[in-house]
């Protein structure tokens, strides 16, 4: 075989190996994303302590052993779920900020608040974040949920230019919204519910 043919052959083998590695990586990434989406629902329903990796695996249609190939343990899986939810929030904020009707802090914060209200129509995302705060005594989970809100606060600060008081009010209303939505207070026809729901956007 000529030297040029040998070189071509070697290049082809190398290229096919790289393609194979890329496909395997892509498949693993896709499977990891699928497990995270499934895990959100599982953890939202039963919390960190009440959910098992075998339940997540069954819901995702994979073996428990494969879950452990993707995540070392349940704690790391839950931390990854928190990070996934955090990214989704910032993506929603970024899209809303770009569409805000004005550039002043009030207009931007209004747009972000509306985006958040629409985001938590997916109650699983909302409930996972609340479940994470309940399990924050676990060091890794506490670090993850604090990092989540640290990123959200700094992102809102950067995109809105709002004051400290405005940012605090924004997140205070968001936390109230979380609680009201989690308890389905919007379905309660009572004075106390009307008081707490006043001015709260929900979809």
XYZ file of N, CA, C and O in Angstrom:
812
model
N 0.852 -1.195 0.000
C 0.000 0.000 0.000
C 0.885 1.242 0.000
O 1.848 1.327 0.747
N 0.547 2.205 -0.866
C 1.333 3.427 -0.963
C 1.233 4.219 0.326
O 0.261 4.111 1.082
N 2.282 5.040 0.554
C 2.321 5.831 1.780
C 1.110 6.737 1.899
O 0.531 6.910 2.980
N 0.677 7.312 0.738
C -0.472 8.210 0.784
C -1.745 7.455 1.150
O -2.614 7.966 1.863
N -1.837 6.181 0.670
C -3.013 5.384 1.010
C -3.016 5.017 2.493
O -4.064 4.986 3.136
N -1.823 4.733 3.024
C -1.706 4.424 4.450
C -2.128 5.638 5.278
O -2.863 5.525 6.269
N -1.665 6.805 4.849
C -2.009 8.038 5.570
C -3.509 8.276 5.553
O -4.110 8.640 6.564
N -4.128 8.054 4.354
C -5.576 8.236 4.250
C -6.312 7.261 5.151
O -7.299 7.585 5.800
N -5.813 6.019 5.162
C -6.443 4.990 5.980
C -6.366 5.346 7.454
O -7.338 5.217 8.199
N -5.181 5.814 7.872
C -5.003 6.198 9.274
C -5.898 7.376 9.626
O -6.489 7.444 10.708
N -6.004 8.354 8.696
C -6.863 9.498 8.942
C -8.316 9.077 9.093
O -9.037 9.542 9.960
N -8.748 8.132 8.216
C -10.120 7.666 8.246
C -10.432 6.977 9.563
O -11.479 7.207 10.179
N -9.513 6.118 10.019
C -9.710 5.431 11.298
C -9.804 6.443 12.433
O -10.678 6.370 13.307
N -8.895 7.428 12.411
C -8.894 8.456 13.449
C -10.175 9.275 13.420
O -10.773 9.570 14.453
N -10.609 9.625 12.185
C -11.826 10.429 12.027
C -13.037 9.666 12.536
O -13.881 10.217 13.257
N -13.153 8.403 12.162
C -14.294 7.596 12.589
C -14.304 7.428 14.100
O -15.359 7.399 14.728
N -13.119 7.333 14.701
C -13.039 7.218 16.157
C -13.556 8.484 16.817
O -14.284 8.435 17.814
N -13.171 9.653 16.218
C -13.637 10.923 16.783
C -15.144 11.057 16.635
O -15.836 11.520 17.539
N -15.666 10.635 15.484
C -17.110 10.682 15.254
C -17.823 9.798 16.262
O -18.845 10.156 16.841
N -17.266 8.595 16.477
C -17.863 7.668 17.433
C -17.873 8.262 18.833
O -18.871 8.195 19.551
N -16.732 8.881 19.223
C -16.654 9.492 20.547
C -17.671 10.610 20.683
O -18.320 10.770 21.721
N -17.839 11.425 19.611
C -18.781 12.534 19.635
C -20.202 12.024 19.768
O -20.999 12.564 20.530
N -20.500 10.947 19.030
C -21.846 10.384 19.117
C -22.115 9.826 20.500
O -23.199 9.991 21.058
N -21.100 9.157 21.073
C -21.275 8.613 22.418
C -21.472 9.736 23.423
O -22.312 9.657 24.313
N -20.687 10.823 23.245
C -20.826 11.960 24.148
C -22.200 12.581 24.006
O -22.863 12.911 24.981
N -22.648 12.712 22.742
C -23.955 13.295 22.488
C -25.047 12.441 23.119
O -25.964 12.955 23.757
N -24.935 11.130 22.936
C -25.918 10.219 23.515
C -25.916 10.320 25.032
O -26.978 10.361 25.665
N -24.739 10.365 25.637
C -24.640 10.471 27.092
C -25.221 11.789 27.572
O -25.934 11.838 28.589
N -24.934 12.869 26.842
C -25.480 14.176 27.221
C -26.997 14.182 27.122
O -27.687 14.732 27.988
N -27.511 13.589 26.054
C -28.956 13.526 25.874
C -29.604 12.688 26.973
O -30.658 13.049 27.508
N -28.964 11.571 27.308
C -29.508 10.712 28.361
C -29.447 11.415 29.718
O -30.371 11.324 30.517
N -28.362 12.148 29.940
C -28.227 12.889 31.197
C -29.327 13.947 31.312
O -29.948 14.089 32.368
N -29.593 14.646 30.208
C -30.646 15.661 30.203
C -32.010 15.019 30.448
O -32.850 15.570 31.177
N -32.223 13.841 29.857
C -33.495 13.136 30.037
C -33.669 12.708 31.491
O -34.768 12.813 32.054
N -32.586 12.236 32.103
C -32.649 11.837 33.514
C -32.955 13.048 34.390
O -33.765 12.968 35.326
N -32.340 14.186 34.090
C -32.598 15.399 34.875
C -34.061 15.810 34.770
O -34.683 16.163 35.782
N -34.610 15.771 33.559
C -36.021 16.139 33.384
C -36.931 15.206 34.171
O -37.917 15.647 34.775
N -36.600 13.939 34.153
C -37.395 12.962 34.903
C -37.225 13.163 36.399
O -38.195 13.100 37.164
N -35.998 13.416 36.814
C -35.710 13.577 38.238
C -36.419 14.789 38.820
O -36.822 14.779 39.993
N -36.585 15.843 38.017
C -37.301 17.023 38.498
C -38.701 16.630 38.971
O -39.137 17.011 40.053
N -39.398 15.862 38.156
C -40.743 15.431 38.522
C -40.754 14.554 39.767
O -41.619 14.702 40.639
N -39.788 13.645 39.847
C -39.730 12.740 40.995
C -39.421 13.484 42.287
O -40.093 13.295 43.317
N -38.415 14.353 42.255
C -38.049 15.106 43.455
C -39.121 16.119 43.831
O -39.320 16.405 45.012
N -39.801 16.675 42.842
C -40.867 17.629 43.128
C -41.987 16.955 43.915
O -42.564 17.539 44.831
N -42.289 15.713 43.547
C -43.395 14.997 44.176
C -43.072 14.501 45.585
O -43.911 14.587 46.496
N -41.840 14.008 45.797
C -41.534 13.350 47.069
C -40.347 13.944 47.813
O -40.001 13.476 48.902
N -39.729 14.969 47.244
C -38.615 15.603 47.924
C -37.323 14.812 47.832
O -37.283 13.699 47.297
N -36.279 15.392 48.373
C -34.963 14.750 48.315
C -34.948 13.461 49.127
O -34.464 12.431 48.662
N -35.482 13.513 50.324
C -35.403 12.351 51.215
C -36.355 11.235 50.797
O -36.073 10.051 51.012
N -37.469 11.585 50.177
C -38.464 10.576 49.838
C -38.293 9.938 48.479
O -39.018 8.995 48.139
N -37.353 10.433 47.669
C -37.160 9.925 46.319
C -35.935 9.018 46.248
O -34.896 9.334 46.828
N -36.062 7.910 45.550
C -34.930 7.001 45.375
C -34.418 7.071 43.937
O -35.163 7.429 43.014
N -33.170 6.727 43.749
C -32.613 6.717 42.396
C -33.270 5.634 41.543
O -33.362 5.774 40.323
N -33.754 4.576 42.177
C -34.426 3.525 41.414
C -35.741 4.048 40.837
O -36.124 3.688 39.718
N -36.419 4.940 41.565
C -37.653 5.544 41.060
C -37.355 6.451 39.867
O -38.093 6.474 38.884
N -36.279 7.210 39.972
C -35.878 8.087 38.869
C -35.525 7.246 37.647
O -35.930 7.552 36.522
N -34.769 6.177 37.868
C -34.356 5.304 36.772
C -35.570 4.686 36.077
O -35.647 4.666 34.844
N -36.509 4.212 36.868
C -37.703 3.580 36.300
C -38.498 4.580 35.472
O -38.953 4.276 34.366
N -38.652 5.792 36.000
C -39.407 6.824 35.271
C -38.694 7.230 33.984
O -39.341 7.570 32.995
N -37.357 7.200 34.006
C -36.570 7.580 32.826
C -36.432 6.430 31.836
O -35.936 6.625 30.720
N -36.831 5.233 32.248
C -36.742 4.077 31.362
C -35.338 3.531 31.210
O -34.984 2.978 30.161
N -34.523 3.705 32.260
C -33.157 3.196 32.231
C -32.891 2.428 33.515
O -33.704 2.454 34.445
N -31.752 1.760 33.577
C -31.415 1.006 34.771
C -30.852 1.934 35.844
O -30.313 3.011 35.542
N -30.972 1.498 37.094
C -30.405 2.271 38.190
C -28.886 2.364 38.043
O -28.274 3.397 38.344
N -28.283 1.295 37.517
C -26.834 1.294 37.309
C -26.429 2.396 36.334
O -25.393 3.035 36.503
N -27.270 2.633 35.323
C -26.947 3.673 34.348
C -27.064 5.059 34.976
O -26.295 5.956 34.649
N -28.029 5.224 35.882
C -28.144 6.501 36.605
C -26.843 6.777 37.343
O -26.318 7.898 37.318
N -26.280 5.736 37.957
C -25.032 5.911 38.708
C -23.827 6.107 37.799
O -22.792 6.601 38.250
N -23.952 5.733 36.538
C -22.889 6.050 35.582
C -22.888 7.542 35.266
O -21.844 8.131 34.979
N -24.073 8.139 35.328
C -24.212 9.561 35.014
C -24.015 10.451 36.237
O -23.485 11.563 36.126
N -24.441 9.967 37.394
C -24.350 10.724 38.640
C -23.837 9.784 39.741
O -24.390 8.700 39.930
N -22.825 10.197 40.490
C -22.217 9.315 41.496
C -23.190 8.836 42.574
O -23.084 7.711 43.061
N -24.137 9.689 42.941
C -25.082 9.333 43.999
C -26.311 10.224 43.903
O -26.389 11.118 43.055
N -27.298 9.976 44.765
C -28.552 10.734 44.727
C -28.312 12.208 45.009
O -28.951 13.076 44.384
N -27.391 12.500 45.896
C -27.124 13.895 46.241
C -26.616 14.670 45.035
O -27.068 15.787 44.767
N -25.684 14.084 44.288
C -25.145 14.770 43.110
C -26.220 14.928 42.041
O -26.236 15.921 41.300
N -27.127 13.975 41.939
C -28.243 14.079 41.003
C -29.149 15.244 41.400
O -29.545 16.051 40.550
N -29.444 15.353 42.677
C -30.320 16.430 43.154
C -29.658 17.788 42.952
O -30.309 18.761 42.549
N -28.371 17.861 43.214
C -27.629 19.106 42.989
C -27.683 19.487 41.511
O -27.870 20.664 41.164
N -27.535 18.507 40.625
C -27.611 18.774 39.188
C -29.001 19.265 38.794
O -29.140 20.120 37.911
N -30.026 18.741 39.446
C -31.397 19.188 39.182
C -31.561 20.655 39.589
O -32.170 21.456 38.869
N -31.016 21.026 40.743
C -31.081 22.421 41.195
C -30.395 23.336 40.182
O -30.922 24.396 39.816
N -29.222 22.929 39.727
C -28.478 23.736 38.748
C -29.258 23.849 37.439
O -29.274 24.908 36.800
N -29.915 22.764 37.041
C -30.730 22.777 35.823
C -31.869 23.784 35.954
O -32.142 24.556 35.021
N -32.530 23.794 37.094
C -33.625 24.744 37.335
C -33.108 26.180 37.353
O -33.766 27.097 36.857
N -31.935 26.376 37.922
C -31.328 27.702 37.977
C -31.063 28.231 36.572
O -31.336 29.404 36.265
N -30.553 27.377 35.708
C -30.289 27.777 34.320
C -31.590 28.135 33.614
O -31.668 29.130 32.884
N -32.625 27.352 33.843
C -33.922 27.637 33.226
C -34.454 28.992 33.669
O -35.027 29.737 32.860
N -34.273 29.342 34.928
C -34.724 30.649 35.400
C -33.980 31.772 34.700
O -34.583 32.756 34.253
N -32.669 31.646 34.602
C -31.889 32.715 33.978
C -32.198 32.825 32.486
O -32.204 33.928 31.934
N -32.465 31.711 31.849
C -32.856 31.759 30.440
C -34.177 32.503 30.278
O -34.343 33.312 29.351
N -35.119 32.227 31.182
C -36.417 32.911 31.131
C -36.243 34.406 31.391
O -36.865 35.247 30.728
N -35.388 34.755 32.354
C -35.132 36.160 32.654
C -34.466 36.869 31.476
O -34.788 38.010 31.158
N -33.520 36.189 30.842
C -32.811 36.799 29.716
C -33.768 37.093 28.569
O -33.722 38.181 27.958
N -34.638 36.147 28.273
C -35.607 36.338 27.195
C -36.573 37.472 27.533
O -36.884 38.314 26.679
N -37.029 37.509 28.780
C -37.965 38.551 29.200
C -37.307 39.921 29.204
O -37.911 40.920 28.785
N -36.063 39.981 29.676
C -35.357 41.254 29.717
C -35.190 41.849 28.340
O -35.280 43.069 28.159
N -34.967 40.982 27.358
C -34.781 41.458 25.984
C -36.075 42.001 25.406
O -36.050 42.815 24.481
N -37.213 41.571 25.965
C -38.511 41.993 25.439
C -39.193 43.041 26.321
O -40.347 43.409 26.054
N -38.525 43.500 27.363
C -39.120 44.480 28.274
C -39.543 45.732 27.520
O -38.888 46.141 26.549
N -40.644 46.350 27.955
C -41.183 47.518 27.248
C -40.355 48.777 27.467
O -40.530 49.765 26.767
N -39.457 48.738 28.451
C -38.596 49.885 28.708
C -37.309 49.417 29.351
O -37.175 48.248 29.734
N -36.355 50.336 29.478
C -35.065 49.962 30.051
C -34.931 50.371 31.518
O -33.931 50.048 32.155
N -35.933 51.072 32.045
C -35.861 51.469 33.451
C -36.085 50.251 34.336
O -36.735 49.282 33.928
N -35.547 50.255 35.554
C -35.640 49.081 36.435
C -37.054 48.544 36.628
O -37.263 47.329 36.612
N -38.023 49.444 36.790
C -39.396 48.994 37.037
C -39.925 48.175 35.864
O -40.561 47.123 36.059
N -39.657 48.635 34.644
C -40.148 47.926 33.461
C -39.466 46.569 33.315
O -40.110 45.565 32.975
N -38.168 46.541 33.580
C -37.425 45.279 33.454
C -37.883 44.293 34.526
O -38.129 43.116 34.232
N -38.019 44.759 35.759
C -38.454 43.866 36.838
C -39.864 43.344 36.582
O -40.161 42.187 36.899
N -40.725 44.172 36.025
C -42.082 43.717 35.704
C -42.015 42.580 34.681
O -42.706 41.570 34.814
N -41.171 42.759 33.652
C -41.034 41.730 32.621
C -40.467 40.439 33.213
O -40.923 39.338 32.880
N -39.483 40.563 34.100
C -38.897 39.371 34.715
C -39.906 38.666 35.608
O -39.971 37.433 35.647
N -40.692 39.451 36.344
C -41.713 38.864 37.211
C -42.753 38.103 36.407
O -43.204 37.025 36.814
N -43.129 38.665 35.256
C -44.101 37.988 34.407
C -43.516 36.687 33.865
O -44.206 35.661 33.806
N -42.231 36.736 33.502
C -41.566 35.526 33.001
C -41.529 34.449 34.078
O -41.753 33.264 33.802
N -41.267 34.857 35.319
C -41.209 33.883 36.410
C -42.592 33.284 36.671
O -42.729 32.077 36.896
N -43.614 34.134 36.639
C -44.977 33.639 36.851
C -45.348 32.602 35.799
O -46.028 31.607 36.098
N -44.902 32.818 34.569
C -45.178 31.854 33.503
C -44.325 30.590 33.675
O -44.782 29.478 33.380
N -43.099 30.772 34.145
C -42.192 29.635 34.315
C -42.718 28.645 35.339
O -42.641 27.435 35.143
N -43.260 29.157 36.430
C -43.690 28.240 37.500
C -45.085 27.673 37.284
O -45.632 27.018 38.180
N -45.623 27.908 36.086
C -46.777 27.110 35.695
C -46.342 25.641 35.701
O -47.128 24.741 35.990
N -45.052 25.437 35.381
C -44.433 24.124 35.551
C -44.173 23.968 37.046
O -43.144 24.367 37.561
N -45.141 23.402 37.732
C -45.053 23.325 39.192
C -43.881 22.465 39.660
O -43.383 22.629 40.773
N -43.427 21.546 38.804
C -42.312 20.700 39.201
C -41.066 21.536 39.478
O -40.361 21.310 40.471
N -40.784 22.502 38.611
C -39.621 23.361 38.826
C -39.756 24.121 40.139
O -38.827 24.182 40.943
N -40.924 24.687 40.349
C -41.188 25.431 41.581
C -41.018 24.542 42.810
O -40.333 24.910 43.778
N -41.622 23.360 42.782
C -41.594 22.478 43.940
C -40.197 21.935 44.220
O -39.828 21.736 45.382
N -39.406 21.699 43.157
C -38.035 21.242 43.367
C -37.243 22.295 44.129
O -36.485 21.981 45.059
N -37.406 23.559 43.751
C -36.689 24.627 44.444
C -37.113 24.699 45.910
O -36.285 24.915 46.805
N -38.394 24.501 46.170
C -38.867 24.518 47.553
C -38.375 23.287 48.316
O -38.009 23.378 49.494
N -38.359 22.143 47.639
C -37.830 20.933 48.270
C -36.349 21.109 48.595
O -35.859 20.627 49.620
N -35.638 21.827 47.730
C -34.208 22.065 47.958
C -33.985 22.921 49.197
O -33.056 22.677 49.966
N -34.824 23.918 49.390
C -34.679 24.750 50.596
C -34.954 23.914 51.842
O -34.329 24.138 52.885
N -35.860 22.948 51.737
C -36.178 22.090 52.888
C -35.031 21.126 53.204
O -34.900 20.678 54.346
N -34.223 20.797 52.198
C -33.105 19.869 52.390
C -31.776 20.605 52.475
O -30.715 19.991 52.380
N -31.830 21.926 52.680
C -30.608 22.738 52.665
C -29.678 22.450 53.841
O -28.530 22.917 53.839
N -30.133 21.682 54.826
C -29.247 21.302 55.926
C -28.178 20.309 55.466
O -27.152 20.135 56.134
N -28.431 19.659 54.309
C -27.404 18.813 53.707
C -26.385 19.752 53.055
O -26.767 20.564 52.186
N -25.122 19.703 53.456
C -24.142 20.694 52.978
C -24.115 20.920 51.480
O -24.147 22.065 51.015
N -24.066 19.867 50.692
C -23.972 20.028 49.235
C -25.232 20.661 48.668
O -25.162 21.491 47.747
N -26.375 20.275 49.210
C -27.640 20.830 48.722
C -27.784 22.278 49.167
O -28.230 23.140 48.399
N -27.400 22.561 50.409
C -27.425 23.937 50.876
C -26.553 24.828 50.013
O -26.947 25.941 49.630
N -25.364 24.351 49.687
C -24.462 25.116 48.815
C -25.088 25.342 47.443
O -24.979 26.426 46.863
N -25.751 24.313 46.926
C -26.335 24.396 45.581
C -27.497 25.382 45.524
O -27.594 26.182 44.585
N -28.386 25.340 46.516
C -29.546 26.234 46.457
C -29.131 27.668 46.761
O -29.674 28.616 46.187
N -28.126 27.848 47.601
C -27.620 29.211 47.832
C -26.943 29.747 46.575
O -27.122 30.919 46.205
N -26.180 28.887 45.905
C -25.529 29.296 44.654
C -26.571 29.635 43.600
O -26.395 30.586 42.820
N -27.656 28.882 43.579
C -28.741 29.132 42.639
C -29.278 30.545 42.819
O -29.326 31.333 41.864
N -29.648 30.892 44.051
C -30.238 32.213 44.271
C -29.199 33.326 44.200
O -29.534 34.460 43.823
N -27.953 33.020 44.517
C -26.901 34.027 44.355
C -26.789 34.416 42.884
O -26.686 35.611 42.546
N -26.835 33.423 42.009
C -26.753 33.695 40.570
C -27.970 34.475 40.091
O -27.854 35.401 39.276
N -29.159 34.107 40.602
C -30.376 34.796 40.168
C -30.353 36.256 40.612
O -30.700 37.158 39.842
N -29.946 36.493 41.863
C -29.912 37.864 42.380
C -28.945 38.718 41.563
O -29.273 39.839 41.147
N -27.758 38.191 41.336
C -26.762 38.974 40.597
C -27.178 39.169 39.144
O -26.895 40.216 38.549
N -27.872 38.192 38.575
C -28.343 38.338 37.200
C -29.416 39.418 37.129
O -29.399 40.270 36.230
N -30.353 39.383 38.063
C -31.416 40.393 38.091
C -30.821 41.774 38.323
O -31.240 42.755 37.698
N -29.835 41.866 39.206
C -29.174 43.142 39.449
C -28.548 43.692 38.159
O -28.702 44.863 37.810
N -27.847 42.801 37.439
C -27.139 43.226 36.229
C -28.087 43.617 35.108
O -27.851 44.591 34.394
N -29.162 42.856 34.941
C -30.049 43.089 33.808
C -31.021 44.238 34.048
O -31.503 44.869 33.096
N -31.314 44.517 35.319
C -32.329 45.536 35.621
C -31.761 46.879 36.070
O -32.391 47.915 35.877
N -30.592 46.847 36.713
C -30.055 48.080 37.279
C -30.860 48.564 38.469
O -30.786 49.747 38.852
N -31.640 47.666 39.068
C -32.520 48.037 40.182
C -31.725 48.259 41.462
O -30.595 47.794 41.612
N -32.350 48.958 42.404
C -31.731 49.221 43.695
C -31.798 47.981 44.579
O -32.513 47.016 44.269
N -31.071 48.016 45.691
C -31.102 46.896 46.637
C -32.521 46.631 47.120
O -32.962 45.485 47.208
N -33.247 47.697 47.437
C -34.612 47.550 47.948
C -35.534 46.958 46.881
O -36.381 46.103 47.187
N -35.364 47.397 45.637
C -36.203 46.874 44.556
C -35.923 45.401 44.300
O -36.849 44.607 44.055
N -34.665 45.027 44.371
C -34.306 43.623 44.156
C -34.839 42.762 45.293
O -35.369 41.665 45.067
N -34.721 43.254 46.516
C -35.259 42.502 47.654
C -36.767 42.322 47.521
O -37.299 41.229 47.761
N -37.456 43.382 47.120
C -38.907 43.305 46.936
C -39.258 42.310 45.838
O -40.211 41.531 45.958
N -38.473 42.317 44.763
C -38.704 41.390 43.653
C -38.631 39.944 44.124
O -39.520 39.127 43.824
N -37.595 39.606 44.872
C -37.439 38.224 45.330
C -38.405 37.885 46.463
O -38.871 36.740 46.555
N -38.719 38.861 47.291
C -39.704 38.616 48.349
C -41.048 38.240 47.743
O -41.712 37.287 48.185
N -41.441 38.968 46.704
C -42.701 38.659 46.028
C -42.605 37.295 45.337
O -43.584 36.540 45.318
N -41.440 36.993 44.808
C -41.260 35.695 44.167
C -41.396 34.543 45.155
O -42.044 33.537 44.857
N -40.810 34.692 46.340
C -40.927 33.645 47.356
C -42.371 33.496 47.831
O -42.846 32.383 48.074
N -43.082 34.636 47.966
C -44.494 34.565 48.329
C -45.275 33.845 47.237
O -46.123 32.989 47.523
N -44.960 34.175 45.999
C -45.620 33.531 44.858
C -45.391 32.022 44.887
O -46.312 31.236 44.649
N -44.159 31.611 45.199
C -43.854 30.179 45.303
C -44.795 29.489 46.291
O -45.367 28.434 46.003
N -44.920 30.075 47.454
C -45.735 29.474 48.511
C -47.203 29.414 48.121
O -47.873 28.385 48.305
N -47.704 30.502 47.552
C -49.116 30.552 47.180
C -49.432 29.549 46.077
O -50.456 28.861 46.126
N -48.546 29.447 45.090
C -48.768 28.508 43.993
C -48.669 27.069 44.502
O -49.480 26.215 44.134
N -47.689 26.805 45.360
C -47.521 25.452 45.899
C -48.754 25.003 46.681
O -49.124 23.822 46.659
N -49.398 25.955 47.368
C -50.589 25.630 48.165
C -51.885 25.785 47.372
O -52.970 25.601 47.921
N -51.782 26.152 46.087
C -52.971 26.377 45.241
C -53.931 27.375 45.879
O -55.155 27.210 45.840
N -53.367 28.427 46.461
C -54.189 29.433 47.136
C -55.103 30.155 46.150
O -56.168 30.654 46.523
N -54.710 30.199 44.869
C -55.556 30.863 43.870
C -56.903 30.171 43.689
O -57.839 30.762 43.138
N -57.030 28.929 44.193
C -58.303 28.201 44.080
C -59.168 28.377 45.319
O -60.291 27.865 45.365
N -58.664 29.096 46.309
C -59.382 29.267 47.571
C -60.157 30.580 47.554
O -59.579 31.654 47.340
N -61.446 30.505 47.793
C -62.291 31.697 47.822
C -62.550 32.077 49.286
O -63.547 31.685 49.884
N -61.586 32.800 49.847
C -61.690 33.219 51.244
C -60.930 34.532 51.416
O -59.985 34.806 50.668
N -61.332 35.350 52.384
C -60.681 36.655 52.568
C -59.163 36.574 52.713
O -58.429 37.368 52.122
N -58.681 35.615 53.507
C -57.238 35.529 53.721
C -56.505 35.223 52.418
O -55.429 35.757 52.156
N -57.116 34.367 51.579
C -56.512 34.008 50.303
C -56.504 35.207 49.358
O -55.514 35.463 48.666
N -57.588 35.963 49.343
C -57.668 37.154 48.493
C -56.614 38.173 48.908
O -55.990 38.821 48.055
N -56.396 38.298 50.219
C -55.393 39.240 50.726
C -54.001 38.861 50.245
O -53.244 39.693 49.751
N -53.657 37.587 50.382
C -52.320 37.150 50.004
C -52.126 37.117 48.488
O -50.998 37.326 48.001
N -53.195 36.884 47.738
C -53.089 36.795 46.287
C -53.145 38.147 45.603
O -52.868 38.250 44.404
N -53.459 39.203 46.345
C -53.614 40.529 45.725
C -52.309 40.945 45.023
O -51.237 40.964 45.631
N -52.413 41.252 43.755
C -51.263 41.713 43.002
C -50.320 40.613 42.539
O -49.298 40.890 41.894
N -50.634 39.362 42.826
C -49.787 38.233 42.426
C -50.237 37.734 41.063
O -51.398 37.364 40.876
N -49.325 37.719 40.097
C -49.666 37.225 38.770
C -49.556 35.704 38.739
O -48.619 35.130 39.283
N -50.527 35.070 38.120
C -50.446 33.615 37.950
C -51.183 33.246 36.658
O -52.065 33.960 36.203
N -50.732 32.137 36.075
C -51.276 31.714 34.782
C -51.756 30.266 34.862
O -51.346 29.526 35.709
